Amino acid sequence: MSSTHTAAPGSAQATPGGILHLVRSGRASSRADIARHTGLSPSTVTQRVDALLGAGFLREAGEGVSHGGRRPRALEVDASSGVVAAADLGSHHATFGLFDLSGRLLASRTEETDIGSGPDSVLRWIAATAQELRDEHAAPGQELRGFGIGLPGPVDSTTGRMVSPSRMPGWNGVDVAAELRAITGLTVAADNDANLMALGEHDALGGGADGDGGQLVFVKAGSSIGCGVVAFGGVYRGHHGMAGDISHVTVPGAPDVLCSCGRVGCLDAVAGGAAIVQALRRDGVEVADTTDVLALARDAHPRATLMLREAGLRTGGVLATIMNFFNPQRLVLGGILGEAEAFVAGVRSAIYSDCLPMITDQLDIAVSQAGREAGIRGAGRLVLDALFDPARVDLAVR
């Protein structure tokens, strides 16, 4: 939704960086649009846009829509000077994406990895893989400008450091962005993977760099279970980045399964994909990973189907409290368990059973539209926001 707010000429929105943000968000595509949003005079707008054109942040792209008189020259982000890499890390695999500076996905691929090999080894591998993607898919002159990283563990938003991540030996206390920045010398932004999947889904639904897109809760249901919250166009992280971490919410009536946090009955320990795999193995069912569980369920294996539905019911029971409290517009189910009909049905059943009718009346419960690209799309958005931070752009233009 476009805003009709007109900023005071001295506001942050009226600086070169603020003007670039207006163009990136889709709220302005011409000098006339910029003048309308910022309250700046046409001559000042022209001066600041020319500075952005000269610095390579913007380019003119044909004619825009006329509102009477001559058609204005359309403005857009100049994507020709660089690319950014995005990586969505998992315990045993990583998905990579290469984006141009306008946010267009140029290429993606998924590769196996072992996150337990430690941060130095994994981050150097990420840097090398990103350079390979750039060499294979970027146009001449499009140099690698930065990295966005999604991490399968909590990230303290005040320090940038990982906090007691499960199944990630050697990563506790590591500032991943700083470590990769030291290796590459480039801009790096990192966050929890569920947060970035929520951001990627928000953009896929039309939120964009400054869109409203409503309130959204995104559940990453894979080997473990995480959650990201989007409100007012951006990720809501809470006091220091732990908002949405539902992994260690105790599930009433669940088995006393020991969790990595040292407690029993946590959602992650009784409903995550890894927990389902372990439970099936104890029952004598041969499964290697969550993918095998879904394959069994598609073949109508009764035990696998039952466990997926129970996991959905337990996850939905936790989410029902969040729905009642937060009253979001959308609940989106992502991750590999989100592809299982039995899991999704269990979540829906618990939500409709445990939530107030006024909460569910207009609640959209859906499977992710961005799918397995949600994480890299969110990571790409994160690093582009860092590269085009208005204060940083203002310094570059000066």
Short mmCIF file of N, CA and C in Angstrom, two decimals, residues 127-285:
data_model
loop_
_atom_site.label_atom_id
_atom_site.label_comp_id
_atom_site.label_asym_id
_atom_site.label_seq_id
_atom_site.Cartn_x
_atom_site.Cartn_y
_atom_site.Cartn_z
N ALA A 127 31.71 -18.38 1.34
CA ALA A 127 32.36 -17.34 0.54
C ALA A 127 32.78 -17.87 -0.82
N ALA A 128 33.34 -19.09 -0.85
CA ALA A 128 33.79 -19.67 -2.11
C ALA A 128 32.61 -20.03 -3.02
N THR A 129 31.55 -20.57 -2.43
CA THR A 129 30.37 -20.95 -3.22
C THR A 129 29.70 -19.71 -3.82
N ALA A 130 29.62 -18.64 -3.04
CA ALA A 130 29.03 -17.39 -3.54
C ALA A 130 29.83 -16.85 -4.71
N GLN A 131 31.14 -16.92 -4.62
CA GLN A 131 31.96 -16.43 -5.72
C GLN A 131 31.77 -17.28 -6.97
N GLU A 132 31.58 -18.59 -6.78
CA GLU A 132 31.28 -19.47 -7.92
C GLU A 132 29.97 -19.05 -8.60
N LEU A 133 28.94 -18.80 -7.78
CA LEU A 133 27.66 -18.36 -8.34
C LEU A 133 27.80 -17.06 -9.09
N ARG A 134 28.57 -16.13 -8.53
CA ARG A 134 28.79 -14.85 -9.20
C ARG A 134 29.49 -15.06 -10.54
N ASP A 135 30.52 -15.90 -10.57
CA ASP A 135 31.28 -16.14 -11.80
C ASP A 135 30.41 -16.80 -12.87
N GLU A 136 29.47 -17.65 -12.44
CA GLU A 136 28.66 -18.40 -13.39
C GLU A 136 27.44 -17.63 -13.89
N HIS A 137 26.88 -16.73 -13.07
CA HIS A 137 25.57 -16.17 -13.40
C HIS A 137 25.50 -14.65 -13.47
N ALA A 138 26.49 -13.94 -12.95
CA ALA A 138 26.43 -12.48 -12.99
C ALA A 138 26.90 -11.97 -14.34
N ALA A 139 26.42 -10.78 -14.70
CA ALA A 139 26.85 -10.15 -15.95
C ALA A 139 28.22 -9.50 -15.74
N PRO A 140 28.94 -9.23 -16.82
CA PRO A 140 30.22 -8.54 -16.69
C PRO A 140 30.05 -7.22 -15.92
N GLY A 141 30.92 -6.98 -14.97
CA GLY A 141 30.85 -5.75 -14.19
C GLY A 141 30.03 -5.86 -12.92
N GLN A 142 29.27 -6.95 -12.77
CA GLN A 142 28.47 -7.14 -11.57
C GLN A 142 29.32 -7.86 -10.52
N GLU A 143 29.97 -7.08 -9.69
CA GLU A 143 30.83 -7.65 -8.66
C GLU A 143 30.00 -8.04 -7.43
N LEU A 144 30.53 -9.00 -6.67
CA LEU A 144 29.87 -9.43 -5.45
C LEU A 144 30.00 -8.32 -4.41
N ARG A 145 28.85 -7.88 -3.87
CA ARG A 145 28.84 -6.73 -2.96
C ARG A 145 28.54 -7.09 -1.51
N GLY A 146 27.96 -8.25 -1.26
CA GLY A 146 27.63 -8.57 0.11
C GLY A 146 26.97 -9.92 0.26
N PHE A 147 26.73 -10.30 1.53
CA PHE A 147 26.15 -11.59 1.87
C PHE A 147 25.01 -11.40 2.87
N GLY A 148 23.95 -12.17 2.68
CA GLY A 148 22.90 -12.30 3.68
C GLY A 148 22.87 -13.75 4.13
N ILE A 149 22.86 -14.00 5.45
CA ILE A 149 22.96 -15.36 5.98
C ILE A 149 21.80 -15.66 6.92
N GLY A 150 21.12 -16.77 6.67
CA GLY A 150 20.10 -17.28 7.60
C GLY A 150 20.68 -18.40 8.42
N LEU A 151 20.54 -18.33 9.74
CA LEU A 151 21.19 -19.27 10.65
C LEU A 151 20.16 -20.08 11.43
N PRO A 152 20.35 -21.39 11.55
CA PRO A 152 19.37 -22.24 12.26
C PRO A 152 19.54 -22.23 13.76
N GLY A 153 19.56 -21.04 14.34
CA GLY A 153 19.71 -20.89 15.78
C GLY A 153 19.44 -19.45 16.17
N PRO A 154 19.27 -19.18 17.47
CA PRO A 154 18.97 -17.82 17.93
C PRO A 154 20.14 -16.87 17.69
N VAL A 155 19.82 -15.65 17.27
CA VAL A 155 20.82 -14.59 17.07
C VAL A 155 20.41 -13.39 17.90
N ASP A 156 21.28 -12.95 18.78
CA ASP A 156 21.01 -11.77 19.61
C ASP A 156 21.10 -10.53 18.72
N SER A 157 19.99 -9.84 18.55
CA SER A 157 19.95 -8.70 17.63
C SER A 157 20.75 -7.51 18.14
N THR A 158 21.08 -7.49 19.44
CA THR A 158 21.85 -6.36 19.98
C THR A 158 23.35 -6.56 19.82
N THR A 159 23.79 -7.82 19.76
CA THR A 159 25.23 -8.10 19.63
C THR A 159 25.60 -8.79 18.33
N GLY A 160 24.61 -9.38 17.66
CA GLY A 160 24.88 -10.14 16.44
C GLY A 160 25.41 -11.53 16.70
N ARG A 161 25.52 -11.94 17.95
CA ARG A 161 26.12 -13.23 18.28
C ARG A 161 25.05 -14.32 18.43
N MET A 162 25.44 -15.55 18.08
CA MET A 162 24.55 -16.69 18.26
C MET A 162 24.47 -17.04 19.74
N VAL A 163 23.27 -17.49 20.15
CA VAL A 163 23.02 -17.77 21.57
C VAL A 163 22.60 -19.23 21.73
N SER A 164 23.50 -20.06 22.27
CA SER A 164 23.20 -21.46 22.59
C SER A 164 22.45 -22.18 21.48
N PRO A 165 22.97 -22.19 20.25
CA PRO A 165 22.26 -22.87 19.17
C PRO A 165 22.33 -24.38 19.32
N SER A 166 21.20 -25.06 19.15
CA SER A 166 21.15 -26.52 19.25
C SER A 166 21.81 -27.15 18.02
N ARG A 167 22.48 -28.24 18.23
CA ARG A 167 23.09 -29.02 17.14
C ARG A 167 24.04 -28.19 16.28
N MET A 168 24.70 -27.19 16.90
CA MET A 168 25.68 -26.37 16.18
C MET A 168 26.94 -26.21 17.04
N PRO A 169 27.68 -27.31 17.27
CA PRO A 169 28.86 -27.21 18.12
C PRO A 169 29.88 -26.21 17.56
N GLY A 170 30.40 -25.36 18.45
CA GLY A 170 31.40 -24.39 18.04
C GLY A 170 30.85 -23.05 17.61
N TRP A 171 29.52 -22.91 17.52
CA TRP A 171 28.91 -21.67 17.02
C TRP A 171 28.44 -20.74 18.14
N ASN A 172 28.33 -21.22 19.36
CA ASN A 172 27.81 -20.38 20.43
C ASN A 172 28.70 -19.15 20.63
N GLY A 173 28.06 -17.97 20.66
CA GLY A 173 28.79 -16.73 20.86
C GLY A 173 29.46 -16.16 19.63
N VAL A 174 29.33 -16.84 18.49
CA VAL A 174 29.99 -16.37 17.26
C VAL A 174 29.17 -15.27 16.61
N ASP A 175 29.83 -14.17 16.24
CA ASP A 175 29.22 -13.11 15.45
C ASP A 175 29.46 -13.47 13.99
N VAL A 176 28.50 -14.14 13.39
CA VAL A 176 28.68 -14.69 12.04
C VAL A 176 28.93 -13.60 11.02
N ALA A 177 28.17 -12.51 11.12
CA ALA A 177 28.35 -11.41 10.16
C ALA A 177 29.76 -10.85 10.24
N ALA A 178 30.27 -10.64 11.45
CA ALA A 178 31.62 -10.10 11.61
C ALA A 178 32.68 -11.07 11.10
N GLU A 179 32.48 -12.38 11.34
CA GLU A 179 33.46 -13.37 10.89
C GLU A 179 33.52 -13.43 9.37
N LEU A 180 32.37 -13.44 8.71
CA LEU A 180 32.36 -13.51 7.25
C LEU A 180 32.85 -12.20 6.64
N ARG A 181 32.56 -11.08 7.32
CA ARG A 181 33.06 -9.78 6.86
C ARG A 181 34.59 -9.75 6.90
N ALA A 182 35.17 -10.37 7.94
CA ALA A 182 36.62 -10.42 8.05
C ALA A 182 37.23 -11.28 6.95
N ILE A 183 36.52 -12.33 6.54
CA ILE A 183 37.02 -13.21 5.49
C ILE A 183 36.93 -12.56 4.12
N THR A 184 35.82 -11.84 3.85
CA THR A 184 35.56 -11.34 2.49
C THR A 184 35.79 -9.85 2.31
N GLY A 185 35.73 -9.08 3.40
CA GLY A 185 35.82 -7.63 3.28
C GLY A 185 34.56 -6.98 2.75
N LEU A 186 33.46 -7.73 2.70
CA LEU A 186 32.21 -7.22 2.13
C LEU A 186 31.16 -7.01 3.21
N THR A 187 30.07 -6.34 2.82
CA THR A 187 28.94 -6.15 3.72
C THR A 187 28.28 -7.49 4.01
N VAL A 188 28.01 -7.78 5.27
CA VAL A 188 27.37 -9.04 5.66
C VAL A 188 26.26 -8.74 6.67
N ALA A 189 25.12 -9.38 6.49
CA ALA A 189 24.01 -9.28 7.43
C ALA A 189 23.52 -10.69 7.73
N ALA A 190 23.30 -10.99 9.02
CA ALA A 190 22.88 -12.33 9.42
C ALA A 190 21.72 -12.25 10.40
N ASP A 191 20.88 -13.28 10.37
CA ASP A 191 19.74 -13.34 11.30
C ASP A 191 19.30 -14.79 11.40
N ASN A 192 18.42 -15.05 12.34
CA ASN A 192 17.82 -16.36 12.48
C ASN A 192 17.06 -16.74 11.21
N ASP A 193 17.12 -18.02 10.83
CA ASP A 193 16.52 -18.43 9.56
C ASP A 193 15.01 -18.25 9.52
N ALA A 194 14.32 -18.49 10.64
CA ALA A 194 12.86 -18.32 10.63
C ALA A 194 12.48 -16.86 10.41
N ASN A 195 13.25 -15.93 10.98
CA ASN A 195 13.00 -14.51 10.74
C ASN A 195 13.13 -14.18 9.26
N LEU A 196 14.17 -14.72 8.63
CA LEU A 196 14.40 -14.41 7.22
C LEU A 196 13.38 -15.10 6.32
N MET A 197 12.94 -16.30 6.70
CA MET A 197 11.87 -16.94 5.93
C MET A 197 10.58 -16.14 6.03
N ALA A 198 10.31 -15.59 7.22
CA ALA A 198 9.13 -14.74 7.37
C ALA A 198 9.24 -13.50 6.49
N LEU A 199 10.43 -12.90 6.45
CA LEU A 199 10.64 -11.72 5.63
C LEU A 199 10.52 -12.05 4.15
N GLY A 200 11.08 -13.19 3.73
CA GLY A 200 10.97 -13.60 2.33
C GLY A 200 9.54 -13.88 1.93
N GLU A 201 8.78 -14.49 2.83
CA GLU A 201 7.36 -14.75 2.55
C GLU A 201 6.58 -13.45 2.48
N HIS A 202 6.88 -12.53 3.37
CA HIS A 202 6.23 -11.22 3.37
C HIS A 202 6.42 -10.53 2.03
N ASP A 203 7.65 -10.57 1.50
CA ASP A 203 7.91 -9.95 0.21
C ASP A 203 7.22 -10.69 -0.93
N ALA A 204 7.17 -12.04 -0.84
CA ALA A 204 6.50 -12.82 -1.88
C ALA A 204 5.01 -12.51 -1.93
N LEU A 205 4.45 -12.11 -0.79
CA LEU A 205 3.02 -11.75 -0.73
C LEU A 205 2.78 -10.30 -1.12
N GLY A 206 3.84 -9.58 -1.53
CA GLY A 206 3.68 -8.21 -2.01
C GLY A 206 4.05 -7.16 -1.02
N GLY A 207 4.71 -7.56 0.10
CA GLY A 207 5.09 -6.56 1.10
C GLY A 207 6.14 -5.59 0.59
N GLY A 208 7.18 -6.11 -0.09
CA GLY A 208 8.22 -5.25 -0.64
C GLY A 208 9.09 -4.61 0.42
N ALA A 209 9.99 -3.72 -0.03
CA ALA A 209 10.99 -3.11 0.87
C ALA A 209 10.38 -2.16 1.88
N ASP A 210 9.14 -1.72 1.64
CA ASP A 210 8.53 -0.81 2.61
C ASP A 210 7.02 -1.02 2.69
N GLY A 211 6.58 -2.19 2.18
CA GLY A 211 5.14 -2.42 2.16
C GLY A 211 4.60 -2.77 3.52
N ASP A 212 3.29 -2.65 3.65
CA ASP A 212 2.65 -3.03 4.90
C ASP A 212 2.53 -4.54 4.96
N GLY A 213 1.75 -5.11 4.03
CA GLY A 213 1.64 -6.56 3.96
C GLY A 213 0.94 -7.20 5.14
N GLY A 214 0.41 -6.38 6.07
CA GLY A 214 -0.29 -6.92 7.22
C GLY A 214 0.64 -7.57 8.23
N GLN A 215 0.03 -8.22 9.21
CA GLN A 215 0.78 -8.94 10.24
C GLN A 215 0.84 -10.42 9.86
N LEU A 216 2.02 -10.99 9.97
CA LEU A 216 2.25 -12.35 9.50
C LEU A 216 3.07 -13.13 10.52
N VAL A 217 2.65 -14.36 10.78
CA VAL A 217 3.44 -15.29 11.58
C VAL A 217 3.85 -16.43 10.66
N PHE A 218 5.14 -16.66 10.57
CA PHE A 218 5.68 -17.71 9.69
C PHE A 218 6.28 -18.81 10.56
N VAL A 219 5.86 -20.05 10.31
CA VAL A 219 6.38 -21.18 11.06
C VAL A 219 7.31 -21.99 10.16
N LYS A 220 8.56 -22.11 10.57
CA LYS A 220 9.52 -22.96 9.87
C LYS A 220 9.50 -24.32 10.55
N ALA A 221 8.87 -25.28 9.91
CA ALA A 221 8.72 -26.61 10.48
C ALA A 221 9.55 -27.59 9.67
N GLY A 222 10.75 -27.86 10.15
CA GLY A 222 11.65 -28.80 9.50
C GLY A 222 12.18 -29.77 10.52
N SER A 223 13.49 -30.00 10.50
CA SER A 223 14.09 -30.85 11.53
C SER A 223 13.80 -30.29 12.92
N SER A 224 13.81 -28.97 13.01
CA SER A 224 13.39 -28.29 14.23
C SER A 224 12.27 -27.32 13.86
N ILE A 225 11.69 -26.69 14.86
CA ILE A 225 10.56 -25.79 14.62
C ILE A 225 10.92 -24.39 15.11
N GLY A 226 10.77 -23.42 14.24
CA GLY A 226 11.02 -22.03 14.59
C GLY A 226 9.89 -21.16 14.08
N CYS A 227 9.95 -19.90 14.42
CA CYS A 227 8.86 -19.00 14.06
C CYS A 227 9.39 -17.59 13.88
N GLY A 228 8.91 -16.90 12.87
CA GLY A 228 9.26 -15.51 12.63
C GLY A 228 8.00 -14.66 12.58
N VAL A 229 8.10 -13.43 13.05
CA VAL A 229 6.94 -12.54 13.12
C VAL A 229 7.22 -11.29 12.30
N VAL A 230 6.30 -10.94 11.42
CA VAL A 230 6.39 -9.70 10.64
C VAL A 230 5.25 -8.79 11.05
N ALA A 231 5.59 -7.55 11.38
CA ALA A 231 4.58 -6.55 11.74
C ALA A 231 5.01 -5.21 11.18
N PHE A 232 4.07 -4.47 10.58
CA PHE A 232 4.33 -3.13 10.07
C PHE A 232 5.48 -3.11 9.06
N GLY A 233 5.54 -4.14 8.21
CA GLY A 233 6.48 -4.14 7.10
C GLY A 233 7.85 -4.68 7.40
N GLY A 234 8.12 -5.14 8.63
CA GLY A 234 9.44 -5.65 8.95
C GLY A 234 9.38 -6.74 10.00
N VAL A 235 10.51 -7.43 10.18
CA VAL A 235 10.59 -8.48 11.18
C VAL A 235 10.52 -7.87 12.58
N TYR A 236 9.69 -8.47 13.43
CA TYR A 236 9.64 -8.06 14.83
C TYR A 236 10.55 -9.00 15.61
N ARG A 237 11.63 -8.45 16.20
CA ARG A 237 12.63 -9.28 16.87
C ARG A 237 12.53 -9.26 18.38
N GLY A 238 11.77 -8.36 18.95
CA GLY A 238 11.68 -8.28 20.40
C GLY A 238 12.87 -7.54 20.99
N HIS A 239 13.04 -7.68 22.31
CA HIS A 239 14.05 -6.91 23.04
C HIS A 239 15.46 -7.17 22.54
N HIS A 240 15.83 -8.44 22.33
CA HIS A 240 17.17 -8.69 21.78
C HIS A 240 17.19 -9.88 20.83
N GLY A 241 16.10 -10.03 20.06
CA GLY A 241 16.11 -10.96 18.95
C GLY A 241 15.45 -12.30 19.18
N MET A 242 14.83 -12.52 20.32
CA MET A 242 14.27 -13.83 20.61
C MET A 242 12.77 -13.94 20.33
N ALA A 243 12.14 -12.88 19.86
CA ALA A 243 10.71 -12.94 19.56
C ALA A 243 10.43 -14.05 18.55
N GLY A 244 9.36 -14.80 18.78
CA GLY A 244 8.97 -15.86 17.86
C GLY A 244 9.64 -17.19 18.11
N ASP A 245 10.54 -17.29 19.07
CA ASP A 245 11.22 -18.56 19.32
C ASP A 245 10.31 -19.49 20.12
N ILE A 246 9.55 -20.30 19.39
CA ILE A 246 8.59 -21.20 20.03
C ILE A 246 9.17 -22.60 20.26
N SER A 247 10.42 -22.81 19.88
CA SER A 247 11.02 -24.15 19.95
C SER A 247 10.95 -24.75 21.34
N HIS A 248 11.09 -23.91 22.37
CA HIS A 248 11.20 -24.42 23.74
C HIS A 248 9.98 -24.09 24.59
N VAL A 249 8.85 -23.90 23.92
CA VAL A 249 7.58 -23.79 24.65
C VAL A 249 7.16 -25.20 25.06
N THR A 250 6.84 -25.38 26.33
CA THR A 250 6.42 -26.69 26.82
C THR A 250 5.03 -27.02 26.31
N VAL A 251 4.87 -28.22 25.76
CA VAL A 251 3.58 -28.66 25.20
C VAL A 251 2.84 -29.46 26.26
N PRO A 252 1.68 -28.98 26.74
CA PRO A 252 0.92 -29.71 27.77
C PRO A 252 0.51 -31.10 27.28
N GLY A 253 0.74 -32.09 28.12
CA GLY A 253 0.32 -33.45 27.79
C GLY A 253 1.25 -34.19 26.85
N ALA A 254 2.35 -33.55 26.44
CA ALA A 254 3.29 -34.21 25.53
C ALA A 254 4.18 -35.17 26.30
N PRO A 255 4.80 -36.14 25.61
CA PRO A 255 5.71 -37.07 26.29
C PRO A 255 6.89 -36.32 26.91
N ASP A 256 7.45 -36.90 27.95
CA ASP A 256 8.57 -36.27 28.65
C ASP A 256 9.88 -36.53 27.90
N VAL A 257 9.95 -36.03 26.68
CA VAL A 257 11.15 -36.21 25.86
C VAL A 257 12.16 -35.12 26.24
N LEU A 258 13.40 -35.53 26.48
CA LEU A 258 14.44 -34.57 26.85
C LEU A 258 14.81 -33.69 25.66
N CYS A 259 14.83 -32.39 25.90
CA CYS A 259 15.18 -31.42 24.85
C CYS A 259 16.64 -31.00 25.01
N SER A 260 17.22 -30.44 23.97
CA SER A 260 18.60 -29.98 24.01
C SER A 260 18.80 -28.87 25.03
N CYS A 261 17.71 -28.18 25.42
CA CYS A 261 17.81 -27.11 26.41
C CYS A 261 17.88 -27.64 27.84
N GLY A 262 17.70 -28.97 28.00
CA GLY A 262 17.76 -29.57 29.33
C GLY A 262 16.41 -29.78 29.98
N ARG A 263 15.34 -29.29 29.36
CA ARG A 263 14.00 -29.50 29.89
C ARG A 263 13.32 -30.62 29.10
N VAL A 264 12.11 -30.95 29.48
CA VAL A 264 11.38 -32.01 28.79
C VAL A 264 10.08 -31.44 28.22
N GLY A 265 9.62 -32.06 27.14
CA GLY A 265 8.33 -31.70 26.57
C GLY A 265 8.31 -30.45 25.73
N CYS A 266 9.49 -29.94 25.32
CA CYS A 266 9.52 -28.74 24.46
C CYS A 266 8.96 -29.07 23.08
N LEU A 267 8.36 -28.09 22.43
CA LEU A 267 7.76 -28.29 21.12
C LEU A 267 8.75 -28.91 20.14
N ASP A 268 9.97 -28.40 20.12
CA ASP A 268 10.98 -28.90 19.20
C ASP A 268 11.26 -30.38 19.44
N ALA A 269 11.24 -30.79 20.71
CA ALA A 269 11.59 -32.17 21.07
C ALA A 269 10.46 -33.16 20.82
N VAL A 270 9.21 -32.66 20.69
CA VAL A 270 8.08 -33.59 20.51
C VAL A 270 7.37 -33.41 19.17
N ALA A 271 7.72 -32.38 18.40
CA ALA A 271 7.00 -32.14 17.15
C ALA A 271 7.92 -31.83 15.96
N GLY A 272 9.19 -31.59 16.18
CA GLY A 272 10.11 -31.30 15.09
C GLY A 272 10.36 -32.53 14.24
N GLY A 273 10.86 -32.32 13.04
CA GLY A 273 11.12 -33.42 12.12
C GLY A 273 12.10 -34.43 12.69
N ALA A 274 13.16 -33.94 13.36
CA ALA A 274 14.14 -34.85 13.97
C ALA A 274 13.48 -35.72 15.04
N ALA A 275 12.55 -35.13 15.80
CA ALA A 275 11.85 -35.90 16.84
C ALA A 275 10.97 -36.98 16.22
N ILE A 276 10.32 -36.66 15.10
CA ILE A 276 9.47 -37.66 14.43
C ILE A 276 10.33 -38.81 13.91
N VAL A 277 11.47 -38.49 13.32
CA VAL A 277 12.37 -39.52 12.81
C VAL A 277 12.80 -40.46 13.93
N GLN A 278 13.20 -39.90 15.08
CA GLN A 278 13.65 -40.71 16.20
C GLN A 278 12.52 -41.59 16.74
N ALA A 279 11.32 -41.04 16.81
CA ALA A 279 10.18 -41.81 17.33
C ALA A 279 9.84 -42.97 16.39
N LEU A 280 9.90 -42.74 15.09
CA LEU A 280 9.62 -43.81 14.13
C LEU A 280 10.69 -44.90 14.20
N ARG A 281 11.92 -44.49 14.38
CA ARG A 281 12.98 -45.49 14.51
C ARG A 281 12.77 -46.37 15.74
N ARG A 282 12.33 -45.74 16.84
CA ARG A 282 12.07 -46.53 18.05
C ARG A 282 10.94 -47.55 17.82
N ASP A 283 10.05 -47.20 16.89
CA ASP A 283 8.95 -48.12 16.55
C ASP A 283 9.35 -49.13 15.49
N GLY A 284 10.62 -49.13 15.09
CA GLY A 284 11.10 -50.10 14.11
C GLY A 284 10.91 -49.70 12.66
N VAL A 285 10.55 -48.44 12.42
CA VAL A 285 10.38 -47.96 11.04
C VAL A 285 11.72 -47.38 10.56
#
